[in-house]
Amino acid sequence: MTGFPDVSKIKYEGPDSTHPLAFRHYDENEVVEGKTMKEQFRFSVAYWHTMRGTGADPFGPATMLRPWEGPEDNVENACNRVRVFFEFCEKLGVYFFCFHDRDVAPEGDSLTQTNQNLDAVVKVIKEEQDRTGIKLLWGTANLFSNPRYMHGAATSCNADAFAFAAAQVKKALEVALELGGDGYTFWGGREGYQTLWNTDMKRELDHLARFMHMAVDYAKQIGFTGQFYFEPKPKEPTKHQYDFDAANCINFLRAYGLEDHVKLNIETNHATLAGHSVEHELEYAGMQGFLGSVDANTGDLLLGWDTDQFPTDVYMTTKIMLAFLKYGGLAPGGVNFDAKVRRESFEPIDLFHAHVGGMDTFAKGLKIAAAIRADGQLQKALDDRYCSWATGIGAEIDTGQHDFASLEQYMLEKGDAEPNQSGRQEALENLVNRYVF
Ligand code: XUL
Ligand code: CO
């Protein structure tokens, strides 16, 4: 069966289009800063939300109308769902996807059975990839849903949970290799803790590092050359997640010798839950050489939890795209819509509205970011702000020609610092607005 019989391929119609399911800004062939939009974004659909999101929340059950779903969550149904998924991606014009092992295939009664289920579904995924040319941006393992992971997976107090998780990631890497995946993501799930009364934090972090090293080693062994990503998230489900934010994750990776193997997958709403903005997290990761990939979504400041909404704010996507362009793009990473339709948006067509809107918002953000960069006024204002470092004492400090004693001498002779300049924040906000509207 087809999943979306009433939808034909989404087209680019230009900014004046009033068609609710056409792109007004995302033209995959349009070249911006030397790359087509298709290459710049490497948009990806998240299988877990788009195919497995049910609309259930703590106050009520599933609401989603998904006519292709059979009565039972078995392998046959899972294979059928894969075909519907590829139909969705094709009609949308997205060339990448991401999935967790357990979203695509149901768990069996044993690890052997579960792996067989996964193999059966992966076979169909492979067929659909070959048919459509759609690629795996990154794969990952669900190390948080099954009750065996209640205390975490790699950081569990139960060594058997660690071992099971290792077996699961081993298989997930084999699958990622088979599907030609460009990456593999670690998201902590339950890697964190609720209270120090029952937690040996040092031991847990040592285990997490050992686990990641095992993954890196196994990837090498089987010839999986995709990029590893670590995805920061500060809270949910535990009170203290070990992968809090970009700075915390980078420190962990460096402390445990993983910095050459793992980059970051920055998610918008995880940034805001950490009390940052996504542009802060991207800039931090970028300047440290850890910018890998992006999980695109947005939160709601009035709700304050991980709502995973689709991005519709052009200011936000402009800031994201400024970071992308500054750091030379994301490939082999991409922009993965780790986002879900609202519980009330329960019809299949809502999935198209959501993704089309997200892609268009990013495309507009890219155009604005490119215009800001081409104009150069924002960069000039930034350069001017730091002009005291370009020559004279600033340049001398930067080239290591001073110490505290010589700087004291410099100030004793000079008497006082040069007066400060205005930060001009409001003027710069107005300048940015000139490109937005
Ligand atoms: C959870 C989240 C995950 C990861 C992949 O908040 O973002 O879906 O992206 O495990
Ligand atoms: Co995510």
Coordinates of C-alpha atoms and ligand atoms in Angstrom, one line a residue:
M1 CA 0.0 0.0 0.0
T2 CA 1.1 3.6 -0.4
G3 CA 1.2 5.8 2.6
F4 CA 0.4 9.1 1.1
P5 CA -1.7 8.5 -2.1
D6 CA -2.9 12.2 -2.1
V7 CA 0.5 13.8 -2.0
S8 CA 2.7 14.2 -5.1
K9 CA 6.3 15.3 -5.0
I10 CA 6.8 18.6 -3.2
K11 CA 8.0 21.2 -5.6
Y12 CA 9.9 24.5 -5.3
E13 CA 7.5 27.3 -6.5
G14 CA 9.3 30.4 -5.3
P15 CA 8.6 33.0 -2.6
D16 CA 5.3 34.1 -4.1
S17 CA 3.7 30.7 -3.9
T18 CA 0.6 30.3 -1.8
H19 CA 0.5 26.5 -2.2
P20 CA 0.6 25.1 1.4
L21 CA 2.7 22.2 0.3
A22 CA 5.3 23.8 -1.9
F23 CA 8.7 25.2 -1.1
R24 CA 9.0 28.9 -1.2
H25 CA 12.7 29.0 -0.4
Y26 CA 14.1 25.5 -0.5
D27 CA 15.3 24.9 -4.1
E28 CA 17.6 22.0 -3.9
N29 CA 19.5 23.1 -6.9
E30 CA 20.1 26.7 -5.9
V31 CA 23.7 27.4 -5.2
V32 CA 24.5 29.4 -2.1
E33 CA 28.2 30.0 -1.2
G34 CA 29.4 27.5 -3.7
K35 CA 27.2 24.5 -2.8
T36 CA 23.6 23.6 -3.8
M37 CA 21.1 23.8 -1.0
K38 CA 20.8 20.0 -1.2
E39 CA 24.6 19.8 -0.4
Q40 CA 24.5 22.5 2.2
F41 CA 21.8 21.0 4.4
R42 CA 21.9 17.3 3.8
F43 CA 18.4 17.3 5.4
S44 CA 17.4 14.1 7.1
V45 CA 14.1 12.6 8.4
A46 CA 14.1 11.0 11.9
Y47 CA 12.4 7.6 11.7
W48 CA 11.6 7.6 15.4
H49 CA 9.4 10.7 15.3
T50 CA 8.0 10.5 11.8
M51 CA 7.2 6.8 11.7
R52 CA 7.0 5.8 15.4
G53 CA 5.7 9.0 17.1
T54 CA 2.3 8.0 18.4
G55 CA 1.2 11.3 20.0
A56 CA 1.0 9.6 23.4
D57 CA 2.0 11.9 26.3
P58 CA 1.9 11.5 30.2
F59 CA -1.8 12.5 30.1
G60 CA -3.2 10.4 27.3
P61 CA -2.6 7.7 24.7
A62 CA -1.8 7.7 21.0
T63 CA -3.6 10.0 18.7
M64 CA -1.8 9.6 15.4
L65 CA -3.8 8.3 12.4
R66 CA -1.4 6.0 10.5
P67 CA -3.5 4.0 8.0
W68 CA -0.5 1.9 6.9
E69 CA 0.0 0.4 10.4
G70 CA -1.2 -3.2 10.8
P71 CA -2.8 -4.5 14.0
E72 CA 0.4 -6.1 15.3
D73 CA 3.9 -4.7 15.8
N74 CA 5.6 -7.5 13.9
V75 CA 8.3 -7.8 11.3
E76 CA 5.9 -7.7 8.4
N77 CA 4.3 -4.5 9.6
A78 CA 7.8 -3.1 10.3
C79 CA 8.9 -3.8 6.7
N80 CA 5.7 -2.3 5.3
R81 CA 6.3 0.8 7.4
V82 CA 9.8 1.1 5.9
R83 CA 8.4 1.3 2.4
V84 CA 5.9 4.0 3.5
F85 CA 8.8 5.9 5.1
F86 CA 10.8 5.9 1.8
E87 CA 7.8 7.0 -0.1
F88 CA 7.5 9.9 2.4
C89 CA 11.2 10.9 2.0
E90 CA 11.0 10.7 -1.8
K91 CA 7.9 12.8 -2.0
L92 CA 9.5 15.3 0.3
G93 CA 12.8 15.4 -1.6
V94 CA 14.9 14.5 1.4
Y95 CA 18.0 12.3 0.7
F96 CA 19.0 11.2 4.2
F97 CA 17.4 9.6 7.3
C98 CA 18.4 8.6 10.8
F99 CA 17.0 5.7 12.9
H100 CA 17.4 3.8 16.2
D101 CA 17.7 0.0 15.9
R102 CA 14.5 -0.4 17.9
D103 CA 12.4 2.0 15.9
V104 CA 12.7 0.0 12.7
A105 CA 12.3 -3.5 14.0
P106 CA 10.5 -4.9 17.0
E107 CA 12.4 -6.6 19.9
G108 CA 12.1 -10.4 20.1
D109 CA 12.2 -12.6 23.1
S110 CA 16.0 -13.0 23.0
L111 CA 18.9 -11.0 21.6
T112 CA 19.2 -13.6 18.8
Q113 CA 15.6 -13.1 17.8
T114 CA 15.8 -9.4 18.0
N115 CA 18.9 -9.4 15.8
Q116 CA 17.0 -11.6 13.3
N117 CA 14.1 -9.1 13.3
L118 CA 16.5 -6.3 12.6
D119 CA 18.2 -8.1 9.8
A120 CA 14.8 -8.8 8.1
V121 CA 13.9 -5.1 8.2
V122 CA 17.4 -3.9 7.3
K123 CA 17.1 -6.0 4.1
V124 CA 14.0 -3.9 3.1
I125 CA 15.7 -0.7 4.1
K126 CA 18.6 -1.6 1.9
E127 CA 16.3 -2.4 -1.0
E128 CA 14.5 1.0 -0.6
Q129 CA 17.9 2.8 -0.3
D130 CA 19.0 1.2 -3.6
R131 CA 15.7 2.0 -5.2
T132 CA 15.7 5.7 -4.2
G133 CA 19.3 6.7 -3.6
I134 CA 18.3 7.9 -0.1
K135 CA 21.2 7.5 2.4
L136 CA 21.7 6.9 6.1
L137 CA 23.0 10.1 7.7
W138 CA 23.6 8.3 11.0
G139 CA 22.4 5.2 12.9
T140 CA 22.1 4.8 16.6
A141 CA 20.9 2.3 19.2
N142 CA 18.1 2.7 21.6
L143 CA 19.8 2.2 24.9
F144 CA 17.0 3.7 27.0
S145 CA 13.5 2.2 26.4
N146 CA 13.9 -1.3 27.6
P147 CA 13.6 -1.7 31.4
R148 CA 17.1 -3.3 31.6
Y149 CA 18.4 0.2 31.0
M150 CA 16.6 1.8 33.9
H151 CA 20.0 2.7 35.5
G152 CA 21.5 3.6 32.2
A153 CA 23.3 1.5 29.7
A154 CA 27.1 2.2 29.4
T155 CA 26.8 3.9 32.9
S156 CA 24.6 1.3 34.5
C157 CA 25.5 -0.1 38.0
N158 CA 24.6 -3.5 36.4
A159 CA 27.5 -4.9 34.4
D160 CA 25.1 -7.1 32.4
A161 CA 23.2 -4.0 31.2
F162 CA 26.6 -2.6 29.9
A163 CA 27.3 -6.0 28.2
F164 CA 23.9 -6.0 26.5
A165 CA 24.3 -2.4 25.4
A166 CA 27.7 -3.4 23.9
A167 CA 26.1 -6.3 22.0
Q168 CA 23.4 -3.9 20.7
V169 CA 25.8 -1.2 19.5
K170 CA 28.0 -3.9 17.9
K171 CA 25.0 -4.9 15.8
A172 CA 24.0 -1.3 15.2
L173 CA 27.4 -0.6 13.8
E174 CA 27.3 -3.6 11.5
V175 CA 23.9 -2.4 10.3
A176 CA 25.2 1.1 9.8
L177 CA 28.1 -0.3 7.7
E178 CA 25.7 -2.5 5.7
L179 CA 23.5 0.5 4.9
G180 CA 26.5 2.7 4.0
G181 CA 25.8 5.1 6.9
D182 CA 27.7 8.3 7.1
G183 CA 27.8 8.3 10.9
Y184 CA 26.8 6.9 14.2
T185 CA 25.4 8.9 17.1
F186 CA 25.6 8.4 20.9
W187 CA 22.8 10.0 22.7
G188 CA 23.0 9.3 26.4
G189 CA 19.4 8.3 27.0
R190 CA 19.6 7.4 30.6
E191 CA 23.4 8.0 31.0
G192 CA 23.2 10.2 34.0
Y193 CA 22.0 10.0 37.6
Q194 CA 19.3 11.1 40.0
T195 CA 21.2 11.1 43.4
L196 CA 24.7 10.8 44.5
W197 CA 23.5 8.6 47.4
N198 CA 23.4 5.7 45.0
T199 CA 25.9 6.8 42.3
D200 CA 29.6 6.4 41.8
M201 CA 30.0 9.1 39.2
K202 CA 33.7 8.5 38.5
R203 CA 33.1 4.8 37.8
E204 CA 30.1 5.6 35.6
L205 CA 32.0 8.1 33.5
D206 CA 35.0 5.7 33.2
H207 CA 32.5 3.1 31.9
L208 CA 31.0 5.5 29.4
A209 CA 34.4 6.2 28.0
R210 CA 35.4 2.5 27.9
F211 CA 32.1 1.9 26.0
M212 CA 32.8 4.6 23.4
H213 CA 36.4 3.3 22.9
M214 CA 35.0 -0.2 22.3
A215 CA 32.6 1.2 19.7
V216 CA 35.5 3.1 18.0
D217 CA 37.6 0.0 18.0
Y218 CA 34.9 -2.2 16.6
A219 CA 34.1 0.3 13.9
K220 CA 37.8 0.2 12.9
Q221 CA 37.7 -3.6 13.0
I222 CA 34.8 -4.0 10.6
G223 CA 35.8 -1.0 8.4
F224 CA 33.0 1.4 9.4
T225 CA 34.5 4.8 8.6
G226 CA 31.4 6.9 9.4
Q227 CA 31.8 9.8 11.8
F228 CA 30.9 9.2 15.5
Y229 CA 28.8 11.9 17.2
F230 CA 28.0 12.6 20.9
E231 CA 24.7 14.4 21.4
P232 CA 24.6 16.8 24.4
K233 CA 21.4 17.0 26.4
P234 CA 21.2 18.5 29.9
K235 CA 18.1 16.9 31.4
E236 CA 15.4 14.3 30.7
P237 CA 15.2 11.7 31.7
T238 CA 17.8 12.0 34.5
K239 CA 18.4 15.0 36.7
H240 CA 22.2 15.1 35.9
Q241 CA 22.9 13.9 32.4
Y242 CA 26.6 13.2 31.8
D243 CA 26.3 14.8 28.3
F244 CA 25.0 18.2 29.6
D245 CA 26.2 20.6 26.9
A246 CA 28.9 21.1 24.2
A247 CA 31.6 22.2 26.7
N248 CA 30.8 19.3 29.0
C249 CA 30.9 16.8 26.2
I250 CA 34.1 18.1 24.7
N251 CA 35.8 18.0 28.1
F252 CA 34.7 14.3 28.5
L253 CA 35.9 13.4 25.0
R254 CA 39.3 15.1 25.6
A255 CA 39.7 13.7 29.2
Y256 CA 39.2 10.2 27.9
G257 CA 41.2 10.4 24.6
L258 CA 38.2 10.3 22.3
E259 CA 38.7 13.6 20.7
D260 CA 40.0 12.3 17.4
H261 CA 37.1 9.9 16.9
V262 CA 33.9 11.7 18.1
K263 CA 32.3 15.0 17.2
L264 CA 29.1 16.6 18.5
N265 CA 25.6 16.4 17.2
I266 CA 24.0 19.7 18.5
E267 CA 20.3 19.7 19.0
T268 CA 18.5 23.1 19.2
N269 CA 16.2 22.4 22.1
H270 CA 18.8 20.5 24.1
A271 CA 20.8 23.7 23.9
T272 CA 18.0 25.8 25.3
L273 CA 17.3 23.2 28.0
A274 CA 20.9 23.7 29.0
G275 CA 20.3 27.4 29.4
H276 CA 22.2 28.2 26.2
S277 CA 21.1 29.1 22.7
V278 CA 21.7 26.8 19.7
E279 CA 24.1 29.4 18.2
H280 CA 26.1 29.4 21.4
E281 CA 26.4 25.6 21.3
L282 CA 27.3 25.6 17.6
E283 CA 29.9 28.3 18.0
Y284 CA 31.4 26.5 21.0
A285 CA 31.6 23.2 19.2
G286 CA 32.8 24.9 16.0
M287 CA 35.6 26.9 17.6
Q288 CA 36.9 23.7 19.3
G289 CA 36.8 21.7 16.1
F290 CA 33.9 19.4 17.3
L291 CA 31.1 20.6 15.0
G292 CA 29.6 17.4 13.5
S293 CA 25.9 17.4 12.8
V294 CA 22.7 19.1 13.8
D295 CA 19.4 17.8 15.2
A296 CA 17.0 20.5 14.1
N297 CA 14.0 21.3 16.2
T298 CA 12.8 23.9 18.6
G299 CA 11.5 24.0 22.1
D300 CA 8.8 26.1 23.8
L301 CA 10.1 28.5 26.4
L302 CA 6.7 28.4 28.1
L303 CA 6.7 24.7 28.5
G304 CA 10.4 24.1 29.3
W305 CA 10.6 20.5 28.4
D306 CA 11.8 18.7 25.3
T307 CA 8.9 19.4 23.0
D308 CA 10.8 18.6 19.8
Q309 CA 8.8 21.0 17.6
F310 CA 9.6 21.7 14.0
P311 CA 11.7 24.9 13.5
T312 CA 9.7 27.9 12.1
D313 CA 11.8 30.8 13.4
V314 CA 13.8 32.4 10.7
Y315 CA 16.1 34.3 13.2
M316 CA 17.0 31.0 14.7
T317 CA 17.8 29.3 11.4
T318 CA 19.7 32.4 10.3
K319 CA 22.0 32.1 13.3
I320 CA 22.4 28.3 12.8
M321 CA 23.3 28.9 9.2
L322 CA 25.8 31.6 10.1
A323 CA 27.6 29.0 12.2
F324 CA 27.5 26.4 9.4
L325 CA 28.9 28.7 6.8
K326 CA 31.6 30.0 9.2
Y327 CA 32.8 26.5 9.9
G328 CA 32.6 25.3 6.3
G329 CA 29.5 23.2 6.4
L330 CA 28.6 20.1 8.2
A331 CA 29.3 17.2 5.8
P332 CA 29.5 14.3 6.6
G333 CA 26.9 15.5 9.1
G334 CA 23.6 17.2 8.1
V335 CA 20.4 18.7 9.4
N336 CA 18.3 16.0 10.9
F337 CA 14.8 16.9 11.8
D338 CA 14.7 15.4 15.3
A339 CA 11.2 16.9 15.5
K340 CA 7.6 15.7 15.8
V341 CA 4.2 16.9 14.9
R342 CA 2.0 18.0 17.8
R343 CA -0.3 15.4 19.4
E344 CA -3.2 17.3 17.9
S345 CA -1.8 17.2 14.3
F346 CA -2.7 13.6 13.9
E347 CA -3.2 13.3 10.1
P348 CA -0.5 11.9 7.8
I349 CA -0.5 15.1 5.8
D350 CA 0.7 17.0 8.9
L351 CA 4.0 15.2 8.5
F352 CA 4.5 17.0 5.2
H353 CA 3.4 20.4 6.5
A354 CA 5.9 20.0 9.3
H355 CA 8.9 19.0 7.2
V356 CA 8.2 21.4 4.4
G357 CA 8.0 24.3 6.9
G358 CA 11.2 23.3 8.6
M359 CA 13.1 23.0 5.3
D360 CA 11.8 26.3 4.0
T361 CA 12.7 28.0 7.3
F362 CA 16.3 26.7 7.0
A363 CA 16.5 27.7 3.4
K364 CA 15.4 31.2 4.1
G365 CA 17.9 31.3 7.0
L366 CA 20.7 30.2 4.7
K367 CA 19.9 32.9 2.2
I368 CA 19.8 35.6 5.0
A369 CA 23.1 34.2 6.5
A370 CA 24.8 34.3 3.1
A371 CA 23.6 37.9 2.5
I372 CA 24.9 39.0 5.9
R373 CA 28.3 37.4 5.1
A374 CA 28.4 38.8 1.6
D375 CA 27.7 42.3 2.8
G376 CA 30.4 42.1 5.5
Q377 CA 29.1 44.9 7.7
L378 CA 28.5 42.6 10.7
Q379 CA 32.0 41.1 10.3
K380 CA 33.5 44.6 10.1
A381 CA 31.7 45.7 13.3
L382 CA 33.1 42.6 15.0
D383 CA 36.6 43.3 13.7
D384 CA 36.4 46.9 14.8
R385 CA 35.3 45.9 18.3
Y386 CA 38.6 44.0 18.7
C387 CA 40.8 46.5 16.9
S388 CA 42.9 47.0 20.0
W389 CA 44.1 43.4 19.5
A390 CA 45.1 43.9 15.8
T391 CA 48.2 46.1 16.5
G392 CA 50.1 47.6 19.4
I393 CA 49.9 46.1 22.8
G394 CA 47.1 43.7 21.9
A395 CA 49.1 42.1 19.1
E396 CA 52.1 41.9 21.4
I397 CA 50.1 40.1 24.0
D398 CA 48.7 37.7 21.4
T399 CA 52.2 36.9 20.1
G400 CA 53.4 36.0 23.6
Q401 CA 55.7 39.1 24.0
H402 CA 54.4 40.0 27.5
D403 CA 54.0 38.9 31.1
F404 CA 52.4 40.4 34.1
A405 CA 55.5 42.4 35.0
S406 CA 55.8 44.0 31.5
L407 CA 52.0 44.7 31.4
E408 CA 52.3 46.4 34.8
Q409 CA 55.2 48.5 33.4
Y410 CA 53.1 49.4 30.3
M411 CA 50.2 50.6 32.5
L412 CA 52.4 52.4 35.0
E413 CA 53.8 54.4 32.0
K414 CA 50.4 54.9 30.3
G415 CA 48.4 55.7 33.4
D416 CA 45.0 54.3 32.4
A417 CA 43.3 52.1 29.8
E418 CA 41.9 53.6 26.6
P419 CA 38.2 54.5 26.9
N420 CA 35.8 51.7 25.8
Q421 CA 33.7 51.8 22.7
S422 CA 29.9 51.1 22.7
G423 CA 28.9 47.5 22.1
R424 CA 26.3 48.8 19.7
Q425 CA 24.0 45.8 20.3
E426 CA 20.8 47.5 19.2
A427 CA 22.4 48.9 16.0
L428 CA 23.7 45.4 15.1
E429 CA 20.3 43.9 15.8
N430 CA 18.8 46.5 13.4
L431 CA 21.5 45.7 10.9
V432 CA 20.6 42.0 11.0
N433 CA 16.9 42.9 10.6
R434 CA 17.7 44.6 7.3
Y435 CA 18.5 41.2 5.8
V436 CA 15.5 39.5 7.5
F437 CA 12.7 41.9 6.4
Ligands
XUL1 C1 16.5 12.6 22.5 C2 17.2 12.7 21.2 C3 17.5 11.4 20.5 C4 18.8 11.4 19.8 C5 19.1 10.1 19.1 O1 16.2 13.8 23.0 O2 17.4 13.8 20.7 O3 16.4 11.1 19.7 O4 18.8 12.4 18.8 O5 19.1 9.0 20.1
CO2 CO 18.4 14.4 19.0

